[in-house]
Coordinates of C-alpha atoms (C1' of nucleotides) in Angstrom, one line a residue:
Chain A
M22 CA 1.5 -0.2 21.4
V23 CA 0.4 3.4 21.2
E24 CA -0.7 4.7 17.8
H25 CA 1.3 7.8 16.9
S26 CA -1.0 8.0 13.9
K27 CA 0.0 11.5 12.7
Q28 CA 3.7 10.8 13.0
L29 CA 3.3 7.5 11.1
D30 CA 1.3 9.2 8.4
L31 CA 4.1 11.8 7.9
A32 CA 6.9 9.2 8.1
F33 CA 5.4 6.7 5.7
H34 CA 4.3 9.5 3.4
A35 CA 7.9 10.9 3.5
L36 CA 9.2 7.5 2.6
S37 CA 6.8 7.0 -0.3
D38 CA 8.9 9.2 -2.7
A39 CA 12.0 7.8 -4.4
T40 CA 13.8 11.2 -4.2
R41 CA 13.2 11.4 -0.5
R42 CA 14.3 7.9 0.0
G43 CA 17.4 8.8 -2.0
I44 CA 18.1 11.7 0.3
L45 CA 17.7 9.5 3.3
D46 CA 20.0 7.0 1.7
R47 CA 22.6 9.7 1.3
L48 CA 22.2 10.9 4.8
S49 CA 22.5 7.4 6.2
R50 CA 26.2 7.8 5.0
G51 CA 26.6 11.0 6.9
P52 CA 25.3 14.6 7.2
A53 CA 25.0 16.9 4.2
S54 CA 23.8 20.4 3.2
V55 CA 20.7 21.0 1.1
S56 CA 22.7 21.7 -2.0
E57 CA 24.8 18.6 -1.5
L58 CA 21.6 16.6 -1.3
A59 CA 20.4 18.3 -4.5
K60 CA 23.4 17.4 -6.6
P61 CA 22.3 14.0 -7.8
Y62 CA 19.0 15.3 -9.0
Q63 CA 17.8 17.3 -11.9
S64 CA 15.2 19.0 -9.8
S65 CA 15.5 22.6 -8.7
L66 CA 17.1 23.4 -5.3
A67 CA 13.7 24.7 -4.2
A68 CA 12.1 21.3 -4.9
I69 CA 14.8 19.5 -2.9
H70 CA 14.4 22.0 -0.1
Q71 CA 10.7 21.1 0.0
H72 CA 11.6 17.4 0.2
V73 CA 14.0 18.2 3.1
Q74 CA 11.1 20.0 4.8
V75 CA 8.8 17.0 4.4
L76 CA 11.5 14.7 5.8
E77 CA 12.1 17.0 8.7
A78 CA 8.4 17.4 9.5
S79 CA 8.2 13.6 9.5
G80 CA 10.9 13.4 12.1
L81 CA 13.0 11.1 10.0
I82 CA 15.8 13.7 9.7
V83 CA 16.9 16.7 11.8
T84 CA 18.4 19.9 10.4
E85 CA 20.4 22.7 11.8
K86 CA 21.3 26.1 10.3
R87 CA 25.1 26.5 10.3
G88 CA 26.1 29.9 8.9
R89 CA 24.4 30.1 5.5
T90 CA 24.2 26.4 5.0
R91 CA 21.8 23.9 6.6
E92 CA 23.2 20.6 7.9
C93 CA 20.9 17.7 7.5
R94 CA 21.2 14.4 9.5
I95 CA 19.2 11.2 9.6
A96 CA 17.3 10.6 12.9
G97 CA 17.9 7.0 13.7
E98 CA 15.3 6.6 16.4
A99 CA 12.5 7.8 14.2
V100 CA 13.5 5.3 11.5
Q101 CA 13.6 2.7 14.3
R102 CA 10.0 3.6 15.4
V103 CA 8.7 3.1 11.9
E104 CA 10.6 -0.1 11.6
N105 CA 9.1 -1.3 14.9
W106 CA 5.6 -0.6 13.7
L107 CA 6.1 -2.9 10.7
S108 CA 7.9 -5.5 12.8
E109 CA 5.1 -5.7 15.4
R110 CA 2.5 -6.4 12.7
R111 CA 4.6 -8.9 10.9
Q112 CA 5.4 -10.8 14.0
L113 CA 1.8 -10.9 14.9
W114 CA 1.0 -12.3 11.5
E115 CA 3.8 -14.8 11.8
S116 CA 2.8 -16.0 15.2
R117 CA -0.7 -16.6 13.9
F118 CA 0.8 -18.4 10.9
D119 CA 2.8 -20.6 13.3
R120 CA -0.4 -21.4 15.4
L121 CA -2.1 -22.4 12.2
G122 CA 0.8 -24.6 11.3
R123 CA 0.5 -26.4 14.7
L124 CA -3.2 -26.7 14.2
L125 CA -2.8 -28.4 10.8
E126 CA -0.2 -30.7 12.4
G127 CA -2.8 -31.7 15.0
G128 CA -1.1 -29.8 17.7
D129 CA -2.8 -27.9 20.6
I130 CA -3.7 -24.4 19.4
T131 CA -4.3 -23.2 22.9
K132 CA -0.5 -23.2 23.5
G133 CA -0.1 -20.0 21.5
D134 CA -1.1 -16.6 22.8
N135 CA -4.5 -15.0 22.7
A136 CA -7.1 -15.8 20.1
Chain B
M3 CA 20.7 -3.9 -2.3
V4 CA 18.6 -3.7 -5.3
E5 CA 16.2 -0.7 -5.5
H6 CA 12.7 -2.0 -6.1
S7 CA 11.8 1.7 -6.3
K8 CA 8.2 1.3 -7.7
Q9 CA 7.3 -1.3 -5.2
L10 CA 8.6 0.7 -2.3
D11 CA 6.8 3.8 -3.6
L12 CA 3.5 1.8 -3.5
A13 CA 4.2 0.1 -0.2
F14 CA 5.1 3.2 1.7
H15 CA 2.3 5.1 0.1
A16 CA -0.1 2.4 1.1
L17 CA 1.2 2.6 4.7
S18 CA 0.9 6.4 4.8
D19 CA -2.9 6.3 5.5
A20 CA -4.2 5.5 9.0
T21 CA -7.2 3.6 7.6
R22 CA -5.0 1.4 5.5
R23 CA -2.7 0.8 8.5
G24 CA -5.8 -0.1 10.5
I25 CA -6.8 -2.6 7.8
L26 CA -3.3 -4.1 7.9
D27 CA -3.5 -4.2 11.7
R28 CA -6.8 -6.1 11.5
L29 CA -5.3 -8.5 8.9
S30 CA -2.3 -9.2 11.0
R31 CA -4.7 -10.9 13.3
G32 CA -6.1 -13.1 10.5
P33 CA -7.9 -13.0 7.1
A34 CA -11.1 -11.0 6.6
S35 CA -13.6 -10.1 4.0
V36 CA -13.9 -6.5 2.6
S37 CA -17.1 -5.8 4.6
E38 CA -15.5 -7.2 7.8
L39 CA -12.6 -4.7 7.2
A40 CA -15.1 -1.9 6.6
K41 CA -17.0 -2.5 9.9
P42 CA -14.8 -0.3 12.1
Y43 CA -15.1 2.7 9.8
Q44 CA -17.7 5.3 8.9
S45 CA -16.6 5.3 5.3
S46 CA -18.6 3.7 2.5
L47 CA -17.8 0.2 1.5
A48 CA -16.6 1.5 -1.8
A49 CA -14.0 3.6 0.0
I50 CA -12.7 0.6 1.9
H51 CA -12.7 -1.4 -1.2
Q52 CA -10.4 1.2 -2.8
H53 CA -8.1 1.0 0.2
V54 CA -8.0 -2.7 -0.2
Q55 CA -7.0 -2.3 -3.9
V56 CA -4.2 0.1 -2.9
L57 CA -2.9 -2.4 -0.4
E58 CA -3.1 -5.2 -2.8
A59 CA -1.3 -3.2 -5.6
S60 CA 1.4 -2.5 -3.1
G61 CA 1.9 -6.2 -2.5
L62 CA 1.3 -5.8 1.3
I63 CA -1.8 -7.9 1.1
V64 CA -3.2 -10.6 -1.2
T65 CA -6.8 -11.2 -1.8
E66 CA -8.8 -14.1 -3.3
K67 CA -12.4 -14.2 -4.4
R68 CA -14.3 -16.9 -2.6
G69 CA -17.9 -17.1 -3.8
R70 CA -19.3 -13.6 -3.5
T71 CA -16.9 -12.5 -0.8
R72 CA -13.2 -11.6 -1.1
E73 CA -10.8 -12.9 1.4
C74 CA -7.9 -10.6 2.3
R75 CA -4.7 -11.7 3.9
I76 CA -1.5 -9.9 4.9
A77 CA 1.6 -10.7 2.9
G78 CA 4.3 -11.1 5.5
E79 CA 7.2 -11.2 3.1
A80 CA 6.3 -7.8 1.5
V81 CA 6.1 -6.3 5.0
Q82 CA 9.5 -7.9 5.7
R83 CA 11.0 -6.3 2.6
V84 CA 9.9 -2.8 3.6
E85 CA 11.1 -3.4 7.1
N86 CA 14.5 -4.5 5.7
W87 CA 14.8 -1.4 3.6
L88 CA 14.5 0.7 6.8
S89 CA 16.7 -1.6 8.8
E90 CA 19.5 -1.4 6.2
R91 CA 19.5 2.4 6.3
R92 CA 19.3 2.6 10.1
Q93 CA 22.2 0.1 10.5
L94 CA 24.3 2.1 8.1
W95 CA 23.6 5.2 10.0
E96 CA 24.3 3.5 13.3
S97 CA 27.6 2.0 12.2
R98 CA 28.7 5.4 11.1
F99 CA 27.7 6.8 14.5
D100 CA 29.8 4.0 16.1
R101 CA 32.8 4.9 14.0
L102 CA 32.4 8.5 15.0
G103 CA 32.2 7.5 18.6
R104 CA 35.5 5.6 18.3
L105 CA 37.1 8.5 16.6
L106 CA 36.1 10.9 19.4
E107 CA 37.5 8.4 21.9
G108 CA 40.8 8.6 19.9
G109 CA 40.3 5.1 18.4
D110 CA 41.3 4.0 15.0
I111 CA 38.6 4.9 12.5
T112 CA 40.0 2.6 9.9
K113 CA 38.8 -0.4 11.9
G114 CA 35.2 0.2 10.7
D115 CA 34.0 -0.7 7.2
N116 CA 34.3 1.5 4.1
A117 CA 34.5 5.3 4.3
Chain C
dC10 C1' 31.9 48.0 0.2
dG11 C1' 29.8 44.8 -3.6
dA12 C1' 29.3 40.2 -5.5
dA13 C1' 28.5 35.4 -5.0
dT14 C1' 26.6 31.6 -2.4
dG15 C1' 23.1 28.9 -0.1
dC16 C1' 19.0 28.7 1.3
dT17 C1' 14.0 30.4 1.8
dC18 C1' 9.5 32.1 0.4
dA19 C1' 5.6 32.9 -2.6
dA20 C1' 2.6 32.1 -6.3
dC21 C1' 1.1 29.1 -9.6
dC22 C1' 0.0 24.8 -12.1
dA23 C1' -0.9 19.9 -13.2
dT24 C1' -1.7 15.7 -11.3
dA25 C1' -2.9 12.5 -7.8
dC26 C1' -5.8 11.2 -3.6
dA27 C1' -9.6 10.0 -0.6
dC28 C1' -13.8 10.3 -0.6
dT29 C1' -18.8 10.3 -2.2
dT30 C1' -23.1 8.5 -4.6
dA31 C1' -25.2 5.7 -7.9
dA32 C1' -25.5 2.0 -10.8
dG33 C1' -24.0 -2.8 -12.0
dT34 C1' -22.6 -7.8 -11.5
dA35 C1' -22.3 -12.2 -9.3
dA36 C1' -23.4 -15.6 -5.7
dC37 C1' -26.6 -17.6 -2.7
dA38 C1' -31.4 -18.0 -0.1
dG39 C1' -36.2 -18.8 -0.3
Chain D
dC20 C1' -37.6 -16.4 -10.5
dT21 C1' -37.0 -12.7 -6.8
dG22 C1' -34.6 -10.6 -3.4
dT23 C1' -30.6 -9.9 -0.5
dT24 C1' -25.8 -9.8 0.1
dA25 C1' -21.2 -8.5 -1.1
dC26 C1' -18.5 -6.7 -3.9
dT27 C1' -17.2 -3.8 -8.1
dT28 C1' -17.1 0.1 -11.2
dA29 C1' -17.9 4.8 -12.7
dA30 C1' -18.1 9.5 -12.4
dG31 C1' -17.6 13.6 -9.8
dT32 C1' -15.7 16.7 -6.0
dG33 C1' -12.6 19.1 -2.9
dT34 C1' -8.0 19.0 -1.2
dA35 C1' -3.1 18.0 -1.1
dT36 C1' 1.3 17.2 -3.4
dG37 C1' 5.3 17.9 -6.3
dG38 C1' 7.0 20.6 -9.3
dT39 C1' 8.2 25.1 -11.5
dT40 C1' 10.0 30.1 -11.7
dG41 C1' 11.3 34.3 -9.5
dA42 C1' 12.2 37.2 -5.9
dG43 C1' 14.2 37.9 -1.1
dC44 C1' 17.7 37.4 2.6
dA45 C1' 21.4 36.4 5.3
dT46 C1' 26.3 34.9 5.3
dT47 C1' 30.9 34.8 3.4
dC48 C1' 34.5 36.2 0.1
dG49 C1' 37.6 39.6 -2.5

DNA sequence: CGAATGCTCAACCATACACTTAAGTAACAG
DNA sequence: CTGTTACTTAAGTGTATGGTTGAGCATTCG
């Protein structure tokens, strides 16, 4: 369970903005250019471009310059890594919760994993 | 797929800081007081208290005043909600990827779900 | 060629963040 | 009652973020 602390900082920060989540949402349905991504929003293209940069720096998306447009795609494995971090913590919490349940039922707490 | 945008903003923002993730990590192993949470860090108690407030506002933890100490616990279902948001996007992206794979193999793309 | 398109870069601004220190309040302990 | 503990609040500080406008730079089109 290595701590890719910097990457998690960037990824969670990238996800903490509704516009960026919207962009990710859009990209989960297929690649798009920066201006396609900008269309649903009032913000300037430059602002969206900055959001794209934040997403790319976080590793959640990858982009590639194709002619004068930039193709943006979601990076599934990075999303998976973030998901896993959450999943690990939740499972730990839930297993503790289960152990507590057994204890309250008078079961043997030592049957679970470590203290 | 309702957008609890504000809650997601708060949750992802809360998770974007290594100290707060550390606190969550600690709490996934069981409840703790604010000063117990502060022990591993150099920061002032006030700083940790602020982090706890951020985490509580995000719904990722719940706290309860017990005498002069405050007991902090992780809120598994909130973690689960965040996890689900990520999972939904990743699965969408992956299903698209699968469809693309079938297309490249000469399969029938219409067998997948919506366009 | 020259014009339009799509992105990129730079500078600036207002707000939000993560701290800090210092003072304040509410349990307990003696 | 007095002191200690444990949290809480307030105010202040430096830095980062998200947004703007405006200019710059490669394509691509006519």
